[in-house]
Tab-separated table of C-alpha atoms in Angstrom:
chain	number	residue	atom	x	y	z
A	60	MET	CA	0.464	-0.212	0.416
A	61	THR	CA	1.589	3.407	-0.930
A	62	GLU	CA	1.358	6.220	1.783
A	63	GLU	CA	0.128	8.879	1.849
A	64	PHE	CA	0.326	12.112	3.196
A	65	LEU	CA	-2.216	15.174	4.045
A	66	SER	CA	-1.547	18.358	4.797
A	67	ASN	CA	-2.134	18.883	8.638
A	68	ALA	CA	-4.970	20.694	8.377
A	69	LEU	CA	-7.136	18.122	6.226
A	70	TYR	CA	-5.604	15.084	8.829
A	71	LEU	CA	-7.124	16.638	11.525
A	72	THR	CA	-10.398	17.512	9.758
A	73	ILE	CA	-10.546	14.231	9.049
A	74	VAL	CA	-9.879	12.421	12.460
A	75	ASN	CA	-12.461	15.422	14.111
A	76	ARG	CA	-15.222	14.158	11.441
A	77	LEU	CA	-14.176	10.264	12.547
A	78	ILE	CA	-14.453	11.024	16.170
A	79	PRO	CA	-18.665	11.004	16.669
A	80	VAL	CA	-18.848	7.980	14.150
A	81	ALA	CA	-16.199	5.847	14.610
A	82	GLY	CA	-16.662	2.540	16.665
A	83	THR	CA	-20.318	2.605	15.891
A	84	GLY	CA	-20.852	0.006	13.220
A	85	ASN	CA	-21.637	2.330	10.616
A	86	ALA	CA	-19.332	1.958	8.005
A	87	LYS	CA	-21.759	4.259	5.815
A	88	ALA	CA	-21.285	6.939	8.042
A	89	ASN	CA	-17.436	6.372	8.268
A	90	ILE	CA	-17.167	6.531	4.714
A	91	ALA	CA	-18.777	10.023	4.614
A	92	ALA	CA	-16.722	11.394	7.326
A	93	LEU	CA	-13.773	10.188	4.971
A	94	GLU	CA	-15.321	11.640	1.958
A	95	PRO	CA	-12.149	14.068	1.011
A	96	LEU	CA	-10.289	10.816	0.543
A	97	THR	CA	-11.608	8.688	-2.483
A	98	ASN	CA	-9.614	6.214	-3.529
A	99	ASP	CA	-9.613	2.279	-3.447
A	100	ARG	CA	-8.947	2.002	0.217
A	101	LEU	CA	-12.095	3.625	1.617
A	102	ASN	CA	-14.639	0.930	1.747
A	103	LEU	CA	-12.004	-1.673	4.069
A	104	LEU	CA	-11.067	1.489	6.185
A	105	ALA	CA	-14.881	2.395	6.988
A	106	ASP	CA	-15.210	-1.239	8.017
A	107	ARG	CA	-12.629	-1.141	10.336
A	108	LEU	CA	-13.256	2.889	11.329
A	109	ALA	CA	-16.680	1.034	11.874
A	110	ALA	CA	-15.645	-1.893	14.292
A	111	LEU	CA	-12.834	0.499	15.983
A	112	ALA	CA	-13.051	-0.664	20.306
A	113	PRO	CA	-13.174	2.528	22.813
A	114	CYS	CA	-10.172	3.528	24.487
A	115	PRO	CA	-9.926	1.000	27.878
A	116	VAL	CA	-9.545	4.349	29.422
A	117	THR	CA	-11.936	6.419	28.524
A	118	GLY	CA	-14.630	3.946	27.253
A	119	LEU	CA	-15.051	5.818	24.377
A	120	VAL	CA	-13.444	5.970	20.646
A	121	THR	CA	-10.787	9.063	20.678
A	122	ASP	CA	-8.534	10.490	17.856
A	123	ASN	CA	-5.804	8.695	19.403
A	124	GLU	CA	-7.584	5.400	18.054
A	125	ILE	CA	-8.503	6.634	14.979
A	126	LYS	CA	-5.267	7.615	14.449
A	127	ILE	CA	-4.223	4.508	14.643
A	128	ALA	CA	-6.569	3.081	12.649
A	129	LEU	CA	-5.732	5.921	9.946
A	130	GLY	CA	-2.123	4.747	9.767
A	131	GLU	CA	-2.244	0.919	10.599
A	132	HIS	CA	-4.832	-0.011	7.963
A	133	GLY	CA	-5.171	3.256	5.297
A	134	ASP	CA	-1.355	4.123	5.166
A	135	ILE	CA	-2.592	7.769	5.722
A	136	TRP	CA	-0.662	9.947	7.495
A	137	PRO	CA	-0.134	14.161	8.412
A	138	SER	CA	2.400	15.168	6.683
A	139	CYS	CA	4.039	16.859	9.252
A	140	ILE	CA	6.034	13.312	10.122
A	141	ARG	CA	7.075	12.900	6.222
A	142	GLY	CA	10.376	14.161	7.557
A	143	HIS	CA	10.603	11.779	10.163
A	144	ILE	CA	10.133	8.630	8.183
A	145	MET	CA	12.772	10.011	5.353
A	146	VAL	CA	15.299	10.218	8.156
A	147	ALA	CA	13.792	6.752	9.125
A	148	ASP	CA	14.596	5.376	5.413
A	149	LEU	CA	17.560	7.192	4.702
A	150	GLU	CA	19.050	5.684	8.040
A	151	GLY	CA	17.520	1.776	7.487
A	152	ASP	CA	19.682	2.101	4.176
A	153	LEU	CA	22.799	3.093	5.818
A	154	GLN	CA	23.033	0.307	8.069
A	155	PRO	CA	25.201	-2.486	7.306
A	156	HIS	CA	23.299	-5.515	5.289
Protein backbone atom coordinates (compact mmCIF):
# COMPACT_ATOMS: atom_id res chain seq x y z
CA MET A 1 0.00 0.00 0.00
CA THR A 2 1.29 3.46 -0.83
CA GLU A 3 1.60 5.99 1.95
CA GLU A 4 -0.60 9.01 1.66
CA PHE A 5 0.44 12.22 3.39
CA LEU A 6 -2.31 14.76 3.97
CA SER A 7 -1.88 18.35 4.99
CA ASN A 8 -2.05 18.65 8.75
CA ALA A 9 -5.29 20.64 8.51
CA LEU A 10 -7.01 18.04 6.30
CA TYR A 11 -5.73 15.16 8.46
CA LEU A 12 -7.06 16.75 11.66
CA THR A 13 -10.35 17.64 9.96
CA ILE A 14 -10.86 14.00 8.99
CA VAL A 15 -9.93 12.79 12.48
CA ASN A 16 -12.42 15.22 14.04
CA ARG A 17 -15.15 14.19 11.59
CA LEU A 18 -14.56 10.54 12.52
CA ILE A 19 -14.74 10.96 16.29
CA PRO A 20 -18.57 10.84 16.49
CA VAL A 21 -18.99 7.94 14.04
CA ALA A 22 -15.97 5.66 14.51
CA GLY A 23 -16.74 2.55 16.52
CA THR A 24 -20.49 2.78 15.93
CA GLY A 25 -20.59 -0.09 13.45
CA ASN A 26 -21.85 2.27 10.73
CA ALA A 27 -19.41 2.02 7.82
CA LYS A 28 -21.52 4.37 5.66
CA ALA A 29 -21.15 7.16 8.23
CA ASN A 30 -17.41 6.56 8.24
CA ILE A 31 -17.28 6.75 4.44
CA ALA A 32 -19.11 10.08 4.62
CA ALA A 33 -16.56 11.33 7.16
CA LEU A 34 -13.74 10.20 4.86
CA GLU A 35 -15.30 12.06 1.92
CA PRO A 36 -12.18 14.14 1.10
CA LEU A 37 -10.36 10.86 0.40
CA THR A 38 -11.56 9.16 -2.74
CA ASN A 39 -9.58 6.01 -3.40
CA ASP A 40 -9.78 2.25 -3.24
CA ARG A 41 -8.93 2.14 0.47
CA LEU A 42 -12.15 3.76 1.64
CA ASN A 43 -14.38 0.71 2.05
CA LEU A 44 -11.85 -1.34 3.99
CA LEU A 45 -10.85 1.65 6.09
CA ALA A 46 -14.50 2.56 6.77
CA ASP A 47 -15.19 -0.99 7.92
CA ARG A 48 -12.16 -0.90 10.24
CA LEU A 49 -13.20 2.48 11.64
CA ALA A 50 -16.77 1.29 12.16
CA ALA A 51 -15.48 -1.61 14.26
CA LEU A 52 -13.02 0.36 16.42
CA ALA A 53 -12.95 -0.60 20.05
CA PRO A 54 -13.13 2.25 22.54
CA CYS A 55 -10.14 3.41 24.55
CA PRO A 56 -9.84 1.17 27.63
CA VAL A 57 -9.28 4.23 29.84
CA THR A 58 -12.05 6.57 28.66
CA GLY A 59 -14.53 4.03 27.29
CA LEU A 60 -14.88 6.21 24.17
CA VAL A 61 -13.42 6.10 20.70
CA THR A 62 -10.91 8.94 20.81
CA ASP A 63 -8.75 10.64 18.23
CA ASN A 64 -5.91 8.31 19.25
CA GLU A 65 -7.74 5.16 18.11
CA ILE A 66 -8.73 6.93 14.89
CA LYS A 67 -5.17 8.05 14.14
CA ILE A 68 -3.86 4.53 14.73
CA ALA A 69 -6.49 3.08 12.37
CA LEU A 70 -5.80 5.70 9.69
CA GLY A 71 -2.10 4.83 9.80
CA GLU A 72 -2.23 1.06 10.25
CA HIS A 73 -5.17 0.27 7.98
CA GLY A 74 -5.23 3.18 5.54
CA ASP A 75 -1.54 4.14 5.47
CA ILE A 76 -2.73 7.72 5.84
CA TRP A 77 -0.50 10.09 7.79
CA PRO A 78 -0.21 13.80 8.53
CA SER A 79 2.41 15.52 6.41
CA CYS A 80 4.18 16.78 9.54
CA ILE A 81 5.75 13.32 10.03
CA ARG A 82 7.02 12.96 6.47
CA GLY A 83 10.49 14.30 7.33
CA HIS A 84 10.87 11.86 10.22
CA ILE A 85 9.99 8.96 7.93
CA MET A 86 12.48 10.08 5.31
CA VAL A 87 15.25 10.28 7.93
CA ALA A 88 14.34 6.82 9.28
CA ASP A 89 14.42 5.40 5.74
CA LEU A 90 17.85 6.94 5.13
CA GLU A 91 19.19 5.60 8.42
CA GLY A 92 17.87 2.15 7.48
CA ASP A 93 19.64 2.34 4.12
CA LEU A 94 22.90 3.23 5.85
CA GLN A 95 22.85 0.16 8.11
CA PRO A 96 25.17 -2.68 7.02
CA HIS A 97 23.28 -5.60 5.47
